[in-house]
Short mmCIF file of C-alpha atoms in Angstrom, two decimals:
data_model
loop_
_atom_site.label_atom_id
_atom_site.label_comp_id
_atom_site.label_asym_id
_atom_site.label_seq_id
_atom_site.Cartn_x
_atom_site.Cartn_y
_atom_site.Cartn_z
CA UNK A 1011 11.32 15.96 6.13
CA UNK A 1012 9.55 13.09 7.94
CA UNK A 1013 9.96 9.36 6.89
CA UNK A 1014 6.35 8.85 4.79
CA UNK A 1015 4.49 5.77 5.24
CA UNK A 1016 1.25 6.52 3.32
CA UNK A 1017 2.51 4.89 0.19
CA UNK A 1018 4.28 1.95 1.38
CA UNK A 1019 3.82 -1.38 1.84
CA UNK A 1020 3.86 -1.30 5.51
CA UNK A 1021 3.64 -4.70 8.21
CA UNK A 1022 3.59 -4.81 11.77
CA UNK A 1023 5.21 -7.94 13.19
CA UNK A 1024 5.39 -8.82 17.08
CA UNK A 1025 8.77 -10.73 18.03
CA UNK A 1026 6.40 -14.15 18.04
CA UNK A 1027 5.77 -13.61 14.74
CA UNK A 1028 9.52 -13.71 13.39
CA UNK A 1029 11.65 -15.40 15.87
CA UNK A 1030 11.31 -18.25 17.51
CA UNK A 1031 10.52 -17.67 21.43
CA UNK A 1032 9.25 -21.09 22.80
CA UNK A 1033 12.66 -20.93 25.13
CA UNK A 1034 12.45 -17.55 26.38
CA UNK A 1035 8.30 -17.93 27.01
CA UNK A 1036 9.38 -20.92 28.94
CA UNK A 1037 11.88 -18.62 31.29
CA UNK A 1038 8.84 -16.44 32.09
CA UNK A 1039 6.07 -18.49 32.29
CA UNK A 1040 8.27 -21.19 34.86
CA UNK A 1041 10.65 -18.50 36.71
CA UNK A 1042 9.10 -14.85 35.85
CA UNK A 1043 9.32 -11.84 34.56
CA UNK A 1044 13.23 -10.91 37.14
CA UNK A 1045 14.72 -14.22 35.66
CA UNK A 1046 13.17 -13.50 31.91
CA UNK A 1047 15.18 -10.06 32.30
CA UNK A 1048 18.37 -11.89 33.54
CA UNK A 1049 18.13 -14.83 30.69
CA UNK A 1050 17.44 -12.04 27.77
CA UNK A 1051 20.52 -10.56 28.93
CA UNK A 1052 22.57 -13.50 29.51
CA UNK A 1053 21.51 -14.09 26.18
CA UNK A 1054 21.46 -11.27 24.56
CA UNK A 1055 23.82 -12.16 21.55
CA UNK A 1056 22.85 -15.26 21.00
CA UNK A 1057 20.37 -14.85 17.99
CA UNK A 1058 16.53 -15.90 18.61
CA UNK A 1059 15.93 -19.04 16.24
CA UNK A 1060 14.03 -18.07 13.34
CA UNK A 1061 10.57 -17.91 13.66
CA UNK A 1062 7.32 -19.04 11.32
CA UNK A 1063 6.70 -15.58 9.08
CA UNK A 1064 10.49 -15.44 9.27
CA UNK A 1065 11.10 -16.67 5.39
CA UNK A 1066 7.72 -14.59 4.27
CA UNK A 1067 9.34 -11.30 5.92
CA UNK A 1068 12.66 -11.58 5.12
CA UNK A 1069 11.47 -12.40 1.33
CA UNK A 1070 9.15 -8.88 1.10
CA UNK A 1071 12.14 -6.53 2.81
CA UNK A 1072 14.17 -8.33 -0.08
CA UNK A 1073 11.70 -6.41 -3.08
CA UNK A 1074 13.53 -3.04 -1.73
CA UNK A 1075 15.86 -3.52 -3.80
CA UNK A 1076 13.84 -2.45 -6.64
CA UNK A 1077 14.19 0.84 -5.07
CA UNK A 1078 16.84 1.82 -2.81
CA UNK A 1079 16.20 5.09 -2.08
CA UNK A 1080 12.55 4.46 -2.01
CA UNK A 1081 11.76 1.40 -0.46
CA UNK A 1082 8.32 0.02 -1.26
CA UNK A 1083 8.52 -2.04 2.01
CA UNK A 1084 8.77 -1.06 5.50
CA UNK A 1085 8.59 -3.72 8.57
CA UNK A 1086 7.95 -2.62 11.69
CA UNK A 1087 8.73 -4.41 15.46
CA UNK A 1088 5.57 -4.31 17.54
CA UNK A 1089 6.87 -5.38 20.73
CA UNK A 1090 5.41 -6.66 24.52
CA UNK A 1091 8.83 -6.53 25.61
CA UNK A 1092 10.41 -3.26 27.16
CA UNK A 1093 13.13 -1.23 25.56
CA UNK A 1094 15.91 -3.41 27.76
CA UNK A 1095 14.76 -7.01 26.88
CA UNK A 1096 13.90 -6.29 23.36
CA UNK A 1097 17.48 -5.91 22.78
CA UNK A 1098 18.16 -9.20 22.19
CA UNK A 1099 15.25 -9.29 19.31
CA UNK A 1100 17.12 -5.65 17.69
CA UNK A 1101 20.19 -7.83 17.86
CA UNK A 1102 18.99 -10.96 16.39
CA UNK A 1103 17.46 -8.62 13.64
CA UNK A 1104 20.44 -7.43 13.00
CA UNK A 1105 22.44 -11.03 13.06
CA UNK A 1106 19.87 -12.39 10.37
CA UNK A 1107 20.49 -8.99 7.93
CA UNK A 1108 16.72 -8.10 8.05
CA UNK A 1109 16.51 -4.24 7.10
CA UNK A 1110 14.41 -3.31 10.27
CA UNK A 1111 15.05 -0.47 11.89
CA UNK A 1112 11.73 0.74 13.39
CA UNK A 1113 10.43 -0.78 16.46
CA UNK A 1114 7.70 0.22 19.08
CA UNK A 1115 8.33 -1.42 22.56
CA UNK A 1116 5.60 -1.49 25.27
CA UNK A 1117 5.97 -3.52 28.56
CA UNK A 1118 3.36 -5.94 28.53
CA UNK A 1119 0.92 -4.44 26.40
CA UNK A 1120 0.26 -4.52 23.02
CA UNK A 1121 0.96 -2.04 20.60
CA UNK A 1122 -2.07 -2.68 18.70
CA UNK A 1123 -3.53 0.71 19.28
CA UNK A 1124 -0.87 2.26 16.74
CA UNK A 1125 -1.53 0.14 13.82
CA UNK A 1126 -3.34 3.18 12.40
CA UNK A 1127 -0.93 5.81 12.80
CA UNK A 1128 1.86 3.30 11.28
CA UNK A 1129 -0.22 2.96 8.36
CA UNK A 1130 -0.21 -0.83 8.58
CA UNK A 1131 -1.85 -2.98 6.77
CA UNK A 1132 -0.74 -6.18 8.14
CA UNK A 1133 -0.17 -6.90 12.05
CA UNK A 1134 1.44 -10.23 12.76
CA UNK A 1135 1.43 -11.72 15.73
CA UNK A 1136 1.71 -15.09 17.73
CA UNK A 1137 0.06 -13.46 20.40
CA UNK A 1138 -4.48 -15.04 19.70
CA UNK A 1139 -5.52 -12.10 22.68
CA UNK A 1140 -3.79 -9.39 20.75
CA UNK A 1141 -4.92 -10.40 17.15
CA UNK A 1142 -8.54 -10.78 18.24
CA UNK A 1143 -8.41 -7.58 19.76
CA UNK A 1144 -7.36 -5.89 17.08
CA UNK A 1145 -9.59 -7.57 14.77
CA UNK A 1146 -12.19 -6.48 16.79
CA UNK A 1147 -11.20 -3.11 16.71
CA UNK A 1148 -11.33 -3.19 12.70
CA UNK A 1149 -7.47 -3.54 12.56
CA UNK A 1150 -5.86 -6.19 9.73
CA UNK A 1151 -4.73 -8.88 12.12
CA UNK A 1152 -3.56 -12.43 11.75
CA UNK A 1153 -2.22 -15.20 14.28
CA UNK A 1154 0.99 -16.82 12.97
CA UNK A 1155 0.39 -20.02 13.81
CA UNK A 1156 2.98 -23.46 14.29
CA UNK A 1157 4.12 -24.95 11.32
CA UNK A 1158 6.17 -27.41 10.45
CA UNK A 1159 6.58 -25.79 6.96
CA UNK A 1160 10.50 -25.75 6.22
CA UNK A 1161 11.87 -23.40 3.71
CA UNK A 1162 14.19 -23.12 0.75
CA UNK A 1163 16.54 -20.33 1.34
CA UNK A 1164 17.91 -21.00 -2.32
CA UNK A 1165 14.58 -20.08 -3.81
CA UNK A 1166 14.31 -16.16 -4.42
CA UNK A 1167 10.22 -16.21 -5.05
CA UNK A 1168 7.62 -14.57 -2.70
CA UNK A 1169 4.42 -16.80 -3.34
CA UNK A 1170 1.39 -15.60 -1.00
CA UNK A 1171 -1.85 -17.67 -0.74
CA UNK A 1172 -5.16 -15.82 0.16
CA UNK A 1173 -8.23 -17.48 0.89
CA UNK A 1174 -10.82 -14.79 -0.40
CA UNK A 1175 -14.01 -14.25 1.81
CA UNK A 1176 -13.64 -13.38 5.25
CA UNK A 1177 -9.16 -12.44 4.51
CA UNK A 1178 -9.60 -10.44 0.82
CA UNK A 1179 -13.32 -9.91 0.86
CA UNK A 1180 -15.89 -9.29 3.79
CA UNK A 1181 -18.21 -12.04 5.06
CA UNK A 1182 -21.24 -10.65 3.10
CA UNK A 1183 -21.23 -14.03 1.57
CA UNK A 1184 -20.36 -16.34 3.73
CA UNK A 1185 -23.04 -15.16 6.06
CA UNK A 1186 -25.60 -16.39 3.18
CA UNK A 1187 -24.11 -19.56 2.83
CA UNK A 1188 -23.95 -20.43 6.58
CA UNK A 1189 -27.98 -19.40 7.31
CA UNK A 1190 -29.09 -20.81 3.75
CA UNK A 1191 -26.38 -23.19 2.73
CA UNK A 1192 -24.50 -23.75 -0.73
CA UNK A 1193 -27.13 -23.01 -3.51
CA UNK A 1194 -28.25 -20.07 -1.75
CA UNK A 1195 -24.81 -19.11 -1.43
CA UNK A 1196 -24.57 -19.59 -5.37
CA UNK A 1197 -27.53 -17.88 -6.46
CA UNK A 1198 -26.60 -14.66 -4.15
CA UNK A 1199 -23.32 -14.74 -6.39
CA UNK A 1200 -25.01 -15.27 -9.45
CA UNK A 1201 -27.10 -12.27 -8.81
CA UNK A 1202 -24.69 -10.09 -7.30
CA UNK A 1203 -22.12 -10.90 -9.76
CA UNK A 1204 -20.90 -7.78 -11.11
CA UNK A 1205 -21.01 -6.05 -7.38
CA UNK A 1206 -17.77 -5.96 -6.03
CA UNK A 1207 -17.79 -7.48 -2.62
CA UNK A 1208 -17.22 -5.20 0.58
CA UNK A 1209 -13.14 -5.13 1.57
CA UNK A 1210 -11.97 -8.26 4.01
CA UNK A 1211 -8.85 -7.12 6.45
CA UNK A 1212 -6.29 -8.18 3.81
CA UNK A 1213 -7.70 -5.73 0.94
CA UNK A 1214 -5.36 -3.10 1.27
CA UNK A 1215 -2.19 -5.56 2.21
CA UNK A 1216 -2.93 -7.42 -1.65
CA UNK A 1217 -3.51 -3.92 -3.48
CA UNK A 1218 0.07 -2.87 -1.78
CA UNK A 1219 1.46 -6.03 -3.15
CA UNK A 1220 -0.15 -5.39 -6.75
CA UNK A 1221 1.89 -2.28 -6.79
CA UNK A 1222 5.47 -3.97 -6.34
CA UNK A 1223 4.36 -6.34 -8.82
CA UNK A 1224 3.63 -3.56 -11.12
CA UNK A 1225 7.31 -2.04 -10.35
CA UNK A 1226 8.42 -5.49 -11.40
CA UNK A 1227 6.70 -5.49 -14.33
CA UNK A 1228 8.39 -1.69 -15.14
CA UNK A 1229 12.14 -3.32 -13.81
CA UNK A 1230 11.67 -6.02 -16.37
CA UNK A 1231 10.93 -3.62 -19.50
CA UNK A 1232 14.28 -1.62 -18.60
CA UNK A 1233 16.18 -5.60 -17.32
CA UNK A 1234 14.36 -8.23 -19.27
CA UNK A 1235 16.28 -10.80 -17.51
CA UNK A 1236 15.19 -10.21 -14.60
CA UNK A 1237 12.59 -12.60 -13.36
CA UNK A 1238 9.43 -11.62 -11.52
CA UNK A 1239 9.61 -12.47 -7.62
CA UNK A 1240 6.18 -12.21 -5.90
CA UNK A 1241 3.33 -14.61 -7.22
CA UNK A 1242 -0.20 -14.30 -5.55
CA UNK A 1243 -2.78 -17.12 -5.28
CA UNK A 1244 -6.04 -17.25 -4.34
CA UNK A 1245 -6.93 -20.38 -2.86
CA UNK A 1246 -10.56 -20.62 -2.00
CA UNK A 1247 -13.52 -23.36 -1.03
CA UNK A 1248 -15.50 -21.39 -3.75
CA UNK A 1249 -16.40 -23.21 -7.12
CA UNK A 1250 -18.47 -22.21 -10.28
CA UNK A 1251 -20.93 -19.97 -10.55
CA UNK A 1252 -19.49 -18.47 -7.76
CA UNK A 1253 -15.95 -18.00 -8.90
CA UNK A 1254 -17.15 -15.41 -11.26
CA UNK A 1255 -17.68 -12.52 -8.69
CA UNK A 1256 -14.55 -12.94 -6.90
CA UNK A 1257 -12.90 -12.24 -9.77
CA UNK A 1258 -14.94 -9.35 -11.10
CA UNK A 1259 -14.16 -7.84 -7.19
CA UNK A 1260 -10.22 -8.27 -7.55
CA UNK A 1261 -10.63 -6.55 -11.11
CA UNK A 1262 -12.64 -3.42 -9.65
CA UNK A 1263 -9.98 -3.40 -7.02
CA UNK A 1264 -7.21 -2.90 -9.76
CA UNK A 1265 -5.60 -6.49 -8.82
CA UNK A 1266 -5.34 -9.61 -10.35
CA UNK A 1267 -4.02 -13.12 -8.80
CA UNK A 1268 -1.27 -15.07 -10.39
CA UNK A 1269 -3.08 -18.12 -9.66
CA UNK A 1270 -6.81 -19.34 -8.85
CA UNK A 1271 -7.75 -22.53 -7.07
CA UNK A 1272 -11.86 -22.70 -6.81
CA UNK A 1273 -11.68 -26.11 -4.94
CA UNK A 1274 -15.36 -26.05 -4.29
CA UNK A 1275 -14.21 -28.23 -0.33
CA UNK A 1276 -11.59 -29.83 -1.84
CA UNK A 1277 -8.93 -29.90 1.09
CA UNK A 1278 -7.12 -27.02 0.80
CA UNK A 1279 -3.81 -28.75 1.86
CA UNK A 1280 -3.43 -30.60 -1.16
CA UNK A 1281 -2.95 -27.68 -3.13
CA UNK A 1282 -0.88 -25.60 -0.89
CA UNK A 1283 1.17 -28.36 -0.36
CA UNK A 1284 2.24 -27.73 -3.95
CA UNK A 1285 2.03 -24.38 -4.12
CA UNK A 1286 4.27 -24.08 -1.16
CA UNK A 1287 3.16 -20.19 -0.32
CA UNK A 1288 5.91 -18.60 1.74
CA UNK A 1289 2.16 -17.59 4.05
CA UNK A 1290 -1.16 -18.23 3.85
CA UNK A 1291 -3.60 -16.32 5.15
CA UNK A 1292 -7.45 -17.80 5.74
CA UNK A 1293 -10.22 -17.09 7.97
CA UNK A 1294 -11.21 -20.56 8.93
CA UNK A 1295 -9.80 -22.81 11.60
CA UNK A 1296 -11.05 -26.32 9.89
CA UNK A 1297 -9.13 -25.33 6.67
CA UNK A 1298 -6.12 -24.16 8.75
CA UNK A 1299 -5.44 -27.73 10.42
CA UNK A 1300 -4.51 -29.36 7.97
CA UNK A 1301 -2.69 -26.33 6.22
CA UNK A 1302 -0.50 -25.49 8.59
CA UNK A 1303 1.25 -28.95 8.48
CA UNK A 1304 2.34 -27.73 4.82
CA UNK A 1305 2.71 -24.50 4.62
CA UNK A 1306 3.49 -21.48 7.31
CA UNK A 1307 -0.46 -20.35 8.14
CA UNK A 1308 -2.23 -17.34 9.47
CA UNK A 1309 -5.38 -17.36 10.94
CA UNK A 1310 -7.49 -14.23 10.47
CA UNK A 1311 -10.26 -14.28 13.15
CA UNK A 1312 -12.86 -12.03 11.24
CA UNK A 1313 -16.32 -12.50 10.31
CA UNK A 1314 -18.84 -14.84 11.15
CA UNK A 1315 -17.21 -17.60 10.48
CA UNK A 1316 -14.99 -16.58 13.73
CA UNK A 1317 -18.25 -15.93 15.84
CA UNK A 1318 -18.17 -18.93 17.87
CA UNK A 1319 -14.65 -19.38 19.39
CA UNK A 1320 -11.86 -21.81 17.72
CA UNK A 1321 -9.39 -23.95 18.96
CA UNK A 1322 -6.47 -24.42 16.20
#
């Protein structure tokens, strides 16, 4: 019988995403693609340093455990590299125990076009031209971006941090506030309150991760010691009235947050800096600035609020 991916949690992650390749980019930007090949080689068992989504990835393949011969999570390599000089990413896989065994390798284009057929709902990549590409094409998308972010190894949690419209929800919203500005933005809300909002990229990725959570929830009835891993947050520039809908959306969706931060432009920072989310995932380059300093950030380039082209 064929592997099935339709129920799982399934992720997409190019090498940029997981391991650190600032060295090896150097080698082929400098010397080209003949010396790359040679220095992947010469390298080939020397593992790749880890890499920003690293911690978040290695974390999510960890919930499997809940189900062995089931796993809810599957992680898939998405790869620019060809089948010879992605060896050295298999291997470092392999060094660093992550339970990835599926990989698609294309030389020097991106593998965007199979997101679909994998069943993905998250594609992670370092790579802005391929995430805005596949944004574009309706894919969910997000650029891992640099972080200075270090990470407890000791601590067994998953915490994820959404922002909500333009990641979770679509940019119905946001359009109204950025032609009419805050109070029209509110009253739109008010109005529309018990309308669930249109689905943002990152629907489907949070509604996967409400389902593990539930299979925690059943693990703990049968193991009450055990103690619950994941813990979502929402952490959003929205404040009261408007507060009300996003939560009435996440209810029709079958999913509730852990956690709610309506910071109504409070810097975002200050309370991820806190929270310490394994990833956070947000649509906006201003709020991503200052985030990504704290906590390991993803940009996701959808919407109108990504109409006019960012620099982060």
């Amino acid at each position: 019988m064929p592997y099935e991916l339709d129920n799982r949690l399934v992720i997409g992650v190019a090498s940029s995403a997981v391991f650190d390749l600032s060295e090896s980019d150097t080698v082929f930007r400098r010397q080209g693609e003949e010396e790359y090949r040679k220095f992947q080689q010469q390298h080939i068992d020397v593992p790749l340093p880890k890499g920003i989504t690293f911690s978040f990835i290695k974390r999510l393949l960890s919930l499997n455990d809940l189900s062995p011969d089931d796993p809810f999570v599957e992680v898939v390599l998405l790869s620019r590299n060809d089948p010879d000089t992605g060896m050295r990413v298999m291997r470092s896989i392999g060094h660093y125990g992550l339970t990835i065994s599926r990989a698609i390798f294309m030389q020097g284009k991106s593998p965007y076009d199979y997101i679909p057929a994998l069943n993905i709902v998250l594609f992670l990549s370092g790579n802005k031209p391929d995430v805005d590409v596949a944004i574009r094409l309706g894919h969910p998308a997000g650029l891992v971006l640099e972080s200075k972010a270090e990470d407890d190894e000791n601590d067994p949690t998953l915490r994820i941090a959404f922002d909500f419209d333009g990641v979770l929800a679509g940019d119905e919203s946001e359009t109204v506030y950025q032609a009419a500005g805050l109070e029209a933005f509110h009253e739109h809300e008010v109005r529309n309150v018990m309308q669930p909002h249109n689905p943002g990229p990152l629907k489907e990725l949070l509604v996967r991760i409400a389902r593990i959570q539930t299979a925690e929830e059943r693990h703990k009835q049968q193991n009450p010691e055990y103690e619950n891993r994941i813990r979502v947050s929402i952490v959003t520039a929205r404040s009261a009235p408007s507060h009300e809908r996003a939560l009435q959306t996440l209810k029709s969706w079958g999913v509730m947050a852990n956690d709610a931060f309506f910071l109504g432009g409070i810097d975002k920072s200050r309370v991820l800096g806190i929270l310490k989310p394994h990833i956070f995932f947000d649509d906006q380059a201003g709020h991503l600035k200052a985030a990504r300093e704290v906590v390991p950030s993803v940009h996701i380039p959808f919407g109108v609020a990504n109409r006019t082209s960012f620099h982060i």
